[in-house]
Structures are given as C-alpha cells and as structure tokens.
Amino acid sequence: MPRSSLYHILAVLVDRGFVTYVPEEQAYGLGVASFEIGSAYSRHEPLKRLARPILRNLSNLLGQSVHLGILYGAETVYLLKERPPRGHSGYTDATPVTDVGVRLPAHLTANGRAILAHSGAAHLRAVFPRPGDLVTRTGRGPRSLAELRSLLARDRERGWSEEVELVSEGLRSIGVPAFDHNERPIAAVSSTWRRHYHRHEVDHVRDILQQGAARLTAAVAGHAPHASHTHHAPHAHGTDGAQ
C-alpha cells in the first residue's frame, strides 16, 4: 500500500476516534472508540452465546444468512452472522455488508429500526439531535425526524421492521427485536436477501424471524411489550424497512 494511502486511512481513523497519535512516541495507538467497541463486544458475550444456536437454526430454516445486531449510538453493530451449511440449496451470500463488526446507520437498517421503535422518544432525540444525522446510502430513507418517527410508530405497532434498498441496491431486510426482563429492546434478529422475493416469501421470512426473536427473548428471561404484536401490514416501497 502506498504510504500516502496509509496516512490517509490513519487520518480518517484518528478523526473518528479509533486511532490516536502519540507524539512522545511518534507512533499510533488505539483510540477511545476502539476501546468502547471492544467493551461493547465483551458486554454482549453472554447474549452472543445464547443467540448463536438460535441464529444457526433460523439460518438452516431459511437457507440464508441471519444476523444479530445491537445499537451503538446512532449505528447498528452486527455481533453475529450465521450462514446455512455449505452447499445448502439456493444459498448465495448477498450480504457482505452485514458481516460481524460492520456498523451501519441504525435508521436505515431493519435491525436498527426494530430496536429504535421500542427505545422511546427521548432516546431518539438523543441519538439524532440534528436533521443532518439522518444520512442516506442509496438516496432512499427518512430525511427528517418526523418521517423517522412515523416509520418507527408503524414498526412498533406491527412488531417488526422492513427495509427495501435503503442500505444496498437490490437488497431488502426484515428485523425483529428481542427484549430483556424490563421489556427493553436489547438486540434484533434480521435477514437480508435479494429484493425479488414475492410477498408470501417475505412473510415466511418474517414469521421465522419472529419465532427466533421470541426464543431469544425467552432465553434471556425477557418479556416482549404487550403492545407489540405481529399482524400483517401492507407492503410499502421507498423508506419501508431496514437491514
């Protein structure tokens, strides 16, 4: 790698807090953001252990990748990704963007929206204090806090979130939250696949993910909010759902 490219990458990492420069040593070291993410991963180790067999089962049932995501500020962080067994009929991994450790804008992802929908208005204002925080990746998605609130209200009512081409062109996702003993969302289970699925196939994926999220909630001795239910909602385009 050219030295100029390396310094450019380091400058970006320094700007985002993942790397810091130590003048006394004339060297770079890990920044606060790196330690924060490391701490977040260690805190979630018990959750990952409980979720892994559940996600593995979901992946086998669906024949596609299934993910576990959490909120980290205004971003979704992917903690786990389970794939179906090698050679599974019809499986192609179309979702490298959801590999473990990847961070994406929470308001665009199905995982992120599934969690945000149950996080409360004060939390939403704290996470997105400025209109400019609502970035887009494909030119689609909520552009204002009012629009995001409307999407989250629908997600909260039906108990799951869906996005269509908000994170990546040609891909869609469904996310379902899991809850702790205080009925607070602790994570979300999701799957991402090619957009061309028929609606009945999408509904099947949603049903399987809901079963998995319910199992994870039970595994952590949690309880889903009574207001959250799973009736079917009509398909919508544009800003509907997240990865």
CSV table of C-alpha atoms in Angstrom, one decimal:
chain,number,residue,atom,x,y,z
A,1,MET,CA,0.0,0.0,0.0
A,2,PRO,CA,1.4,3.5,-0.9
A,3,ARG,CA,2.5,5.5,2.2
A,4,SER,CA,0.2,8.3,1.2
A,5,SER,CA,-2.8,6.0,1.2
A,6,LEU,CA,-1.8,4.6,4.6
A,7,TYR,CA,-1.6,8.1,6.1
A,8,HIS,CA,-5.0,9.0,4.6
A,9,ILE,CA,-6.6,5.9,6.2
A,10,LEU,CA,-4.9,6.8,9.6
A,11,ALA,CA,-6.2,10.3,9.3
A,12,VAL,CA,-9.7,9.1,8.9
A,13,LEU,CA,-9.4,6.6,11.9
A,14,VAL,CA,-7.9,9.4,14.0
A,15,ASP,CA,-10.8,11.7,13.1
A,16,ARG,CA,-13.3,9.1,14.1
A,17,GLY,CA,-11.6,8.2,17.4
A,18,PHE,CA,-10.5,4.7,16.5
A,19,VAL,CA,-6.8,5.6,16.4
A,20,THR,CA,-4.8,8.2,18.2
A,21,TYR,CA,-1.3,9.7,17.6
A,22,VAL,CA,1.2,9.7,20.5
A,23,PRO,CA,3.7,12.5,19.8
A,24,GLU,CA,6.1,11.4,22.5
A,25,GLU,CA,6.4,8.0,20.9
A,26,GLN,CA,5.9,9.2,17.3
A,27,ALA,CA,3.5,6.3,17.0
A,28,TYR,CA,-0.1,5.5,16.6
A,29,GLY,CA,-2.2,3.6,19.1
A,30,LEU,CA,-5.8,2.5,19.6
A,31,GLY,CA,-8.3,5.4,20.3
A,32,VAL,CA,-11.2,5.6,22.7
A,33,ALA,CA,-13.7,4.5,20.1
A,34,SER,CA,-11.8,1.2,19.6
A,35,PHE,CA,-11.9,0.5,23.3
A,36,GLU,CA,-15.6,1.4,23.5
A,37,ILE,CA,-16.4,-1.1,20.8
A,38,GLY,CA,-14.2,-3.7,22.4
A,39,SER,CA,-16.0,-3.1,25.7
A,40,ALA,CA,-19.4,-3.4,24.0
A,41,TYR,CA,-18.4,-6.7,22.4
A,42,SER,CA,-17.3,-8.1,25.8
A,43,ARG,CA,-20.5,-7.0,27.5
A,44,HIS,CA,-22.5,-8.8,24.9
A,45,GLU,CA,-20.7,-12.1,25.0
A,46,PRO,CA,-23.4,-13.8,27.1
A,47,LEU,CA,-26.0,-12.6,24.6
A,48,LYS,CA,-24.0,-13.9,21.7
A,49,ARG,CA,-23.7,-17.3,23.3
A,50,LEU,CA,-27.4,-17.5,23.8
A,51,ALA,CA,-28.2,-16.2,20.3
A,52,ARG,CA,-25.8,-18.3,18.3
A,53,PRO,CA,-27.7,-21.6,18.3
A,54,ILE,CA,-30.9,-19.8,17.7
A,55,LEU,CA,-29.5,-17.9,14.7
A,56,ARG,CA,-28.0,-21.1,13.4
A,57,ASN,CA,-31.4,-22.8,13.4
A,58,LEU,CA,-33.0,-19.8,11.7
A,59,SER,CA,-30.4,-19.8,9.0
A,60,ASN,CA,-30.9,-23.5,8.4
A,61,LEU,CA,-34.7,-23.0,8.2
A,62,LEU,CA,-34.5,-20.0,5.8
A,63,GLY,CA,-31.5,-21.1,3.8
A,64,GLN,CA,-29.9,-17.7,4.0
A,65,SER,CA,-27.8,-15.6,6.4
A,66,VAL,CA,-29.3,-14.4,9.7
A,67,HIS,CA,-27.7,-11.7,11.8
A,68,LEU,CA,-27.8,-10.4,15.4
A,69,GLY,CA,-27.4,-6.6,15.7
A,70,ILE,CA,-27.3,-4.1,18.6
A,71,LEU,CA,-27.4,-0.3,18.7
A,72,TYR,CA,-24.2,1.6,19.2
A,73,GLY,CA,-25.2,5.3,19.4
A,74,ALA,CA,-26.8,6.0,16.0
A,75,GLU,CA,-25.4,2.9,14.4
A,76,THR,CA,-26.3,-0.8,14.1
A,77,VAL,CA,-23.4,-3.1,15.0
A,78,TYR,CA,-23.5,-6.7,13.8
A,79,LEU,CA,-22.4,-9.1,16.6
A,80,LEU,CA,-23.2,-12.4,14.9
A,81,LYS,CA,-23.8,-13.7,11.4
A,82,GLU,CA,-24.9,-17.4,10.8
A,83,ARG,CA,-24.9,-18.9,7.4
A,84,PRO,CA,-26.6,-22.2,6.3
A,85,PRO,CA,-24.5,-25.3,5.9
A,86,ARG,CA,-22.1,-25.2,2.9
A,87,GLY,CA,-23.9,-26.5,-0.2
A,88,HIS,CA,-27.4,-25.5,1.0
A,89,SER,CA,-29.7,-25.4,-2.0
A,90,GLY,CA,-30.1,-22.0,-3.4
A,91,TYR,CA,-27.9,-20.2,-0.9
A,92,THR,CA,-25.7,-17.3,-2.1
A,93,ASP,CA,-24.3,-14.8,0.4
A,94,ALA,CA,-25.6,-11.5,-1.0
A,95,THR,CA,-24.9,-9.6,2.2
A,96,PRO,CA,-21.2,-8.9,3.0
A,97,VAL,CA,-22.3,-5.5,4.3
A,98,THR,CA,-23.7,-7.3,7.3
A,99,ASP,CA,-20.6,-9.2,8.3
A,100,VAL,CA,-19.7,-9.2,12.0
A,101,GLY,CA,-18.3,-5.9,13.2
A,102,VAL,CA,-19.8,-3.9,10.4
A,103,ARG,CA,-21.5,-0.6,11.5
A,104,LEU,CA,-24.4,1.0,9.6
A,105,PRO,CA,-26.7,3.9,10.2
A,106,ALA,CA,-29.4,2.5,12.5
A,107,HIS,CA,-32.3,4.4,10.9
A,108,LEU,CA,-31.6,2.6,7.6
A,109,THR,CA,-31.3,-0.9,8.9
A,110,ALA,CA,-34.0,-3.3,9.8
A,111,ASN,CA,-32.1,-4.3,12.9
A,112,GLY,CA,-31.6,-0.7,14.0
A,113,ARG,CA,-35.2,0.4,13.3
A,114,ALA,CA,-36.6,-2.7,15.1
A,115,ILE,CA,-34.7,-1.6,18.2
A,116,LEU,CA,-35.3,2.2,17.9
A,117,ALA,CA,-39.0,1.6,17.5
A,118,HIS,CA,-39.1,0.4,21.2
A,119,SER,CA,-36.5,2.8,22.6
A,120,GLY,CA,-38.6,5.9,23.4
A,121,ALA,CA,-38.8,9.4,22.1
A,122,ALA,CA,-36.1,10.8,24.5
A,123,HIS,CA,-33.7,8.2,23.2
A,124,LEU,CA,-34.5,9.0,19.6
A,125,ARG,CA,-33.9,12.8,20.2
A,126,ALA,CA,-30.6,12.0,21.9
A,127,VAL,CA,-29.4,9.7,19.1
A,128,PHE,CA,-30.5,12.0,16.3
A,129,PRO,CA,-30.2,15.6,17.7
A,130,ARG,CA,-29.7,17.2,14.2
A,131,PRO,CA,-31.5,16.7,10.9
A,132,GLY,CA,-28.2,16.1,9.2
A,133,ASP,CA,-27.7,13.0,11.3
A,134,LEU,CA,-30.2,11.2,9.0
A,135,VAL,CA,-27.8,10.2,6.2
A,136,THR,CA,-28.7,8.0,3.3
A,137,ARG,CA,-26.7,5.4,1.4
A,138,THR,CA,-28.9,4.9,-1.7
A,139,GLY,CA,-30.8,8.1,-1.8
A,140,ARG,CA,-33.7,6.4,0.0
A,141,GLY,CA,-34.8,6.6,3.6
A,142,PRO,CA,-36.2,9.0,6.2
A,143,ARG,CA,-35.0,12.6,5.7
A,144,SER,CA,-36.4,14.1,8.9
A,145,LEU,CA,-37.0,13.1,12.5
A,146,ALA,CA,-40.8,13.4,11.9
A,147,GLU,CA,-40.6,10.9,9.0
A,148,LEU,CA,-38.4,8.5,11.1
A,149,ARG,CA,-40.9,8.7,14.0
A,150,SER,CA,-43.7,7.8,11.6
A,151,LEU,CA,-41.8,4.7,10.3
A,152,LEU,CA,-40.9,3.7,13.9
A,153,ALA,CA,-44.5,4.0,15.1
A,154,ARG,CA,-45.6,1.6,12.4
A,155,ASP,CA,-42.7,-0.8,13.2
A,156,ARG,CA,-43.6,-0.7,16.9
A,157,GLU,CA,-47.3,-1.4,16.1
A,158,ARG,CA,-46.6,-4.4,13.9
A,159,GLY,CA,-43.6,-5.7,15.9
A,160,TRP,CA,-41.0,-5.9,13.1
A,161,SER,CA,-39.2,-3.6,10.6
A,162,GLU,CA,-38.5,-3.9,6.9
A,163,GLU,CA,-36.2,-2.0,4.6
A,164,VAL,CA,-36.0,-2.2,0.8
A,165,GLU,CA,-32.8,-0.9,-0.8
A,166,LEU,CA,-32.0,1.6,1.9
A,167,VAL,CA,-28.6,0.0,2.7
A,168,SER,CA,-27.7,-1.6,-0.6
A,169,GLU,CA,-29.2,-1.5,-4.0
A,170,GLY,CA,-31.2,-4.7,-4.9
A,171,LEU,CA,-31.4,-6.0,-1.3
A,172,ARG,CA,-34.1,-6.0,1.3
A,173,SER,CA,-34.2,-6.9,5.0
A,174,ILE,CA,-36.5,-7.7,7.9
A,175,GLY,CA,-35.6,-7.2,11.6
A,176,VAL,CA,-37.4,-8.3,14.7
A,177,PRO,CA,-36.4,-7.1,18.2
A,178,ALA,CA,-35.6,-9.2,21.3
A,179,PHE,CA,-36.3,-7.8,24.8
A,180,ASP,CA,-34.9,-8.0,28.3
A,181,HIS,CA,-36.8,-8.5,31.6
A,182,ASN,CA,-37.8,-4.8,31.6
A,183,GLU,CA,-39.3,-5.1,28.1
A,184,ARG,CA,-36.5,-3.0,26.7
A,185,PRO,CA,-35.0,-4.0,23.3
A,186,ILE,CA,-31.5,-5.5,23.7
A,187,ALA,CA,-30.9,-6.6,20.1
A,188,ALA,CA,-32.6,-7.6,16.9
A,189,VAL,CA,-32.6,-10.6,14.6
A,190,SER,CA,-32.6,-10.0,10.9
A,191,SER,CA,-32.0,-11.5,7.5
A,192,THR,CA,-31.1,-9.8,4.2
A,193,TRP,CA,-31.8,-11.1,0.7
A,194,ARG,CA,-32.3,-10.1,-2.9
A,195,ARG,CA,-35.3,-7.8,-3.4
A,196,HIS,CA,-37.0,-10.0,-6.0
A,197,TYR,CA,-38.7,-12.2,-3.3
A,198,HIS,CA,-42.5,-12.5,-3.6
A,199,ARG,CA,-44.6,-11.1,-0.8
A,200,HIS,CA,-45.5,-14.5,0.5
A,201,GLU,CA,-41.8,-15.4,0.7
A,202,VAL,CA,-41.1,-12.2,2.6
A,203,ASP,CA,-43.9,-13.1,5.0
A,204,HIS,CA,-42.4,-16.5,5.6
A,205,VAL,CA,-39.0,-15.0,6.4
A,206,ARG,CA,-40.7,-12.6,8.8
A,207,ASP,CA,-42.6,-15.4,10.6
A,208,ILE,CA,-39.4,-17.4,11.1
A,209,LEU,CA,-37.5,-14.4,12.4
A,210,GLN,CA,-40.3,-13.6,14.8
A,211,GLN,CA,-40.1,-17.1,16.2
A,212,GLY,CA,-36.4,-16.7,16.6
A,213,ALA,CA,-36.6,-13.3,18.3
A,214,ALA,CA,-39.2,-14.7,20.7
A,215,ARG,CA,-36.9,-17.6,21.5
A,216,LEU,CA,-34.0,-15.2,22.2
A,217,THR,CA,-36.3,-13.1,24.4
A,218,ALA,CA,-37.2,-16.2,26.4
A,219,ALA,CA,-33.5,-17.3,26.6
A,220,VAL,CA,-32.6,-14.0,28.3
A,221,ALA,CA,-35.6,-14.3,30.6
A,222,GLY,CA,-37.1,-11.2,28.8
A,223,HIS,CA,-40.6,-10.1,28.0
A,224,ALA,CA,-42.0,-8.5,24.9
A,225,PRO,CA,-44.1,-5.4,25.4
A,226,HIS,CA,-47.8,-6.2,25.4
A,227,ALA,CA,-48.4,-3.6,22.7
A,228,SER,CA,-46.1,-5.3,20.3
A,229,HIS,CA,-48.0,-7.7,18.1
A,230,THR,CA,-47.4,-9.3,14.7
A,231,HIS,CA,-50.4,-8.6,12.4
A,232,HIS,CA,-49.6,-8.3,8.8
A,233,ALA,CA,-49.1,-4.9,7.3
A,234,PRO,CA,-49.4,-4.0,3.6
A,235,HIS,CA,-46.2,-3.8,1.6
A,236,ALA,CA,-44.8,-0.4,1.1
A,237,HIS,CA,-41.9,0.9,-1.0
A,238,GLY,CA,-39.3,3.5,-0.7
A,239,THR,CA,-38.5,4.1,3.0
A,240,ASP,CA,-40.1,0.9,4.3
A,241,GLY,CA,-37.8,-1.1,6.5
A,242,ALA,CA,-34.1,-1.6,7.2
A,243,GLN,CA,-31.3,-4.1,7.2
